CSV table of C-alpha atoms in Angstrom, one decimal:
chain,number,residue,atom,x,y,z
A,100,UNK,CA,45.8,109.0,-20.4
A,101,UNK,CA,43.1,106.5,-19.1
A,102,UNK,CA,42.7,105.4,-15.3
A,103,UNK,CA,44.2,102.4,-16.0
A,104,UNK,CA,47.6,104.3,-17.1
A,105,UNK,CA,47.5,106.5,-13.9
A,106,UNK,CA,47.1,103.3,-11.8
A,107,UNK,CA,49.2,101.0,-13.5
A,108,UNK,CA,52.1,104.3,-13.3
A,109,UNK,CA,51.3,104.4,-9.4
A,110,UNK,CA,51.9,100.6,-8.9
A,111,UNK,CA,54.6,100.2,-10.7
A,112,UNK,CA,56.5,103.3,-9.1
A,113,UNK,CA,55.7,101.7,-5.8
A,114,UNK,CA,56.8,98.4,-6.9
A,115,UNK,CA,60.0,100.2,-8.0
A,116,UNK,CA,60.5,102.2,-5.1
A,117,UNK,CA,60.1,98.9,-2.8
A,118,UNK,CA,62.8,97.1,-5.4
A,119,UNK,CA,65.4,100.0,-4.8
A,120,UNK,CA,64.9,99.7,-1.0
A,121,UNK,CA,65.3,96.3,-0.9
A,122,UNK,CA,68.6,96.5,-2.7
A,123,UNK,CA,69.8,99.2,-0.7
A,124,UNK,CA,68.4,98.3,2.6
A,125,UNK,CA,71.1,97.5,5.2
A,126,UNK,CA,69.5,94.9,7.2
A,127,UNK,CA,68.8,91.8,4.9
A,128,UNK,CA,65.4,91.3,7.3
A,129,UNK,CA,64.4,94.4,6.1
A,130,UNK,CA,65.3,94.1,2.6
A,131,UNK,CA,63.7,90.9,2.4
A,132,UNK,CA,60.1,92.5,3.6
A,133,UNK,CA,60.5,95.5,0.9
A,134,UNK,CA,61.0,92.6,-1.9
A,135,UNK,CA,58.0,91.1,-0.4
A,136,UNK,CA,56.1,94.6,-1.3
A,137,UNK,CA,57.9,94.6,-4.5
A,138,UNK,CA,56.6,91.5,-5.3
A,139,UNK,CA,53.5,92.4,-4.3
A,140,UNK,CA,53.2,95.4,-6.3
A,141,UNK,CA,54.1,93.6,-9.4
A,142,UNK,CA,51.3,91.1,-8.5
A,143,UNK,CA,49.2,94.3,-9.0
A,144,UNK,CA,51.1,95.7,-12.2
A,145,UNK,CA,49.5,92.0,-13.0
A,146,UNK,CA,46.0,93.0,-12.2
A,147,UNK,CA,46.1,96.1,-14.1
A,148,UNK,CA,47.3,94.8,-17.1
A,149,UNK,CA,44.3,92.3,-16.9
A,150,UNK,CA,46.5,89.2,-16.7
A,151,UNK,CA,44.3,87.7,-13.0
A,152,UNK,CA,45.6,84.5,-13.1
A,153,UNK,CA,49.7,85.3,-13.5
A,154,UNK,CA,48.8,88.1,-10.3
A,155,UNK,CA,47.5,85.0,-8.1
A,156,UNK,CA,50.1,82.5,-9.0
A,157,UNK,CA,52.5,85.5,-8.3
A,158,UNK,CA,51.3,86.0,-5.2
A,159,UNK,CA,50.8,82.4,-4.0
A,160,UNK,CA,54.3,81.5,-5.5
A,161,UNK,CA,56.7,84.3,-4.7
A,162,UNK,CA,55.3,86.3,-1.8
A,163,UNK,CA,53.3,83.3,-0.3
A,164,UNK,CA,55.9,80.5,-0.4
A,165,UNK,CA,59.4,81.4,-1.9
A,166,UNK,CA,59.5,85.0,0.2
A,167,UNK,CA,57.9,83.9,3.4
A,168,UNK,CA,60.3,80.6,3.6
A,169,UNK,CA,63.4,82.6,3.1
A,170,UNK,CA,62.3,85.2,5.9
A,171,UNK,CA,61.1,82.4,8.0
A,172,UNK,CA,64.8,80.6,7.9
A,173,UNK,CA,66.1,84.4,8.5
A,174,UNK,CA,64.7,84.7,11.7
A,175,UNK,CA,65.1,81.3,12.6
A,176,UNK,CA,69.0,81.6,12.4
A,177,UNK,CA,68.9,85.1,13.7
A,178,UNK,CA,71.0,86.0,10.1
A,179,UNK,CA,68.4,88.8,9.6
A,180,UNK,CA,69.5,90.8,12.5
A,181,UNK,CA,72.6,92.0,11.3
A,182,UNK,CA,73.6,94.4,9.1
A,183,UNK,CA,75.2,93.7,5.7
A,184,UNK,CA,79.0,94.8,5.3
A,185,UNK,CA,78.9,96.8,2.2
A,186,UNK,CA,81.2,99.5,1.0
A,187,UNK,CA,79.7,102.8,-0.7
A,188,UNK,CA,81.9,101.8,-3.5
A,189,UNK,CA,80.7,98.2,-3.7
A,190,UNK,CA,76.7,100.0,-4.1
A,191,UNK,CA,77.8,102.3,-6.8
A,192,UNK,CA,79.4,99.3,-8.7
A,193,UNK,CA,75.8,97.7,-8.0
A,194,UNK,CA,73.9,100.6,-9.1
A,195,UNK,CA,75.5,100.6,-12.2
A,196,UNK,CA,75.3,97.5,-13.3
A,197,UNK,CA,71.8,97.1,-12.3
A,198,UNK,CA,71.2,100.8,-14.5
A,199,UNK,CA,73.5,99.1,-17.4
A,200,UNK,CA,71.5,95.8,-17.4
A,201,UNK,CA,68.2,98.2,-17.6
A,202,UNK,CA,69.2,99.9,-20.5
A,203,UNK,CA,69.8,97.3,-22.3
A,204,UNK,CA,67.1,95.0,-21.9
A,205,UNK,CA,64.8,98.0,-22.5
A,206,UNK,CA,66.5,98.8,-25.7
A,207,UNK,CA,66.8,95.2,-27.1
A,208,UNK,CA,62.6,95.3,-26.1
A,209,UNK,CA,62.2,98.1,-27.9
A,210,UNK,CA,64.1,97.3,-31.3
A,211,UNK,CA,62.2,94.2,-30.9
A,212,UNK,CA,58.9,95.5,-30.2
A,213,UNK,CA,58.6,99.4,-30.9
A,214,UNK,CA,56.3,101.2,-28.9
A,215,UNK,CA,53.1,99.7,-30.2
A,216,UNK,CA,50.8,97.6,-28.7
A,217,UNK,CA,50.5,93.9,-29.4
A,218,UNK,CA,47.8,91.4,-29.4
A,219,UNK,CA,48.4,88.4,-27.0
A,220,UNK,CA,47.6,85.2,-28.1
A,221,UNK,CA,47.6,82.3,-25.8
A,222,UNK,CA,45.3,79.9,-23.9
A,223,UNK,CA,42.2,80.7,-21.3
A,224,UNK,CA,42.2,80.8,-17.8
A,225,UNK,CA,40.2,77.5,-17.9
A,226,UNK,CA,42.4,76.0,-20.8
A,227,UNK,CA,46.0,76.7,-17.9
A,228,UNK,CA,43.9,75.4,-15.0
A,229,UNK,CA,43.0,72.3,-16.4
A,230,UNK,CA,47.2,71.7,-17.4
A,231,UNK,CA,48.1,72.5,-14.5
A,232,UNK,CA,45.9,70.7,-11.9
A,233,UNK,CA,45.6,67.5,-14.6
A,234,UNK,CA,49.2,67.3,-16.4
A,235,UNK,CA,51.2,69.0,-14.1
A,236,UNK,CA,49.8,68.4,-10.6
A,237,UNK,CA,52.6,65.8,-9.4
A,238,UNK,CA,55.5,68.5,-10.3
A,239,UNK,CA,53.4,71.1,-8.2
A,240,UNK,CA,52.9,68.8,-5.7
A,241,UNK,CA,56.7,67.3,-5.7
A,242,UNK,CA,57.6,71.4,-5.2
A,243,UNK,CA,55.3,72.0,-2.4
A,244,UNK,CA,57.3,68.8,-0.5
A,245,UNK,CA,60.7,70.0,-1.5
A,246,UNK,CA,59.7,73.7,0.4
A,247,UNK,CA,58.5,71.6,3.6
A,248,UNK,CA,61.5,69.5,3.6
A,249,UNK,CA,63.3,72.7,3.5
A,250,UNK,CA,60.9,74.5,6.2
A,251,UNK,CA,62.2,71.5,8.3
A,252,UNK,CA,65.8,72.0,7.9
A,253,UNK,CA,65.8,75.8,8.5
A,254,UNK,CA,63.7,74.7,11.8
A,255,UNK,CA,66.0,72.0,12.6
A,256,UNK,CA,69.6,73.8,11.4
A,257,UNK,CA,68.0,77.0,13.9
A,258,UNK,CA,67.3,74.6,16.7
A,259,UNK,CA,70.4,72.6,16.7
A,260,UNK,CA,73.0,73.9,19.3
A,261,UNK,CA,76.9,72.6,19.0
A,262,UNK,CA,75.1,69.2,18.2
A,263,UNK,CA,72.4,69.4,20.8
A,264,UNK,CA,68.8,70.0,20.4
A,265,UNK,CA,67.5,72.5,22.6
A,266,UNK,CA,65.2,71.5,25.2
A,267,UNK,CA,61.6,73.4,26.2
């Protein structure tokens, strides 16, 4: 086992510990900070693997935009606060499906794959940057003005009082 293994075991058991905790957390605030660590520490299972450039759009994507926007609109309409109405039974249900859906997506990868390693093929680093800041700019772009249109709503919907804007 190579230093590499030990870290990459590490990260991902704290990315899996932060997943769990953000299922099972009771407070969607605080279950929406632990996915932002989850996230996070897959950004890292990422950088282990060697994969640099699916870690940064990882973290620029999910944990700097998507994440931050939803907890953003969650304290801007206070919904983070309270605590989520859950029965025990409704998290064992949850629990196993979530075990039944692991199972069998590691199975179908492994009569797929086996255990062996595999050579990936694909284009460079250089070769994805220039598609995506030539080809596929305006979609990137078009995304990043459907997220502020939506930052504006969440600060407008949290604003608005029975029709009235609050004053300073």
């Amino acid at each position: 086992m190579t230093s590499r293994d030990v870290l990459f075991a590490a990260v991902g058991l704290i990315t899996a510990a932060a997943g769990v905790l953000a299922v099972t957390s009771a407070r969607v605030l605080h279950a929406g900070l632990w996915l932002v660590v989850s996230l996070g520490g897959l950004a890292g299972c990422y950088l282990v693997l060697g994969a640099e450039l699916v870690a940064l759009v990882q973290l620029l994507v999910y944990v700097g935009a998507v994440v931050v926007l939803i907890l953003f609109a969650l304290m801007l309409t206070r919904a983070g606060a309270g605590e989520v109405d859950t029965s025990v039974g409704h998290r064992w249900l949850a629990a196993a499906v979530g075990a039944g859906v692991t199972v069998l997506l590691g199975g179908t990868l492994i009569a797929a794959y086996g255990w062996g390693t595999r050579e990936v093929a694909g284009p460079s680093n250089q070769e994805i940057g220039e598609q995506i800041f030539g080809t596929w700019v305006w979609p990137f772009e078009l995304l990043s003005l459907l997220l502020l249109a939506a930052l504006v709503a969440a600060v407008a919907v949290a604003t608005t009082s029975r029709g009235q804007v609050d004053e300073p």
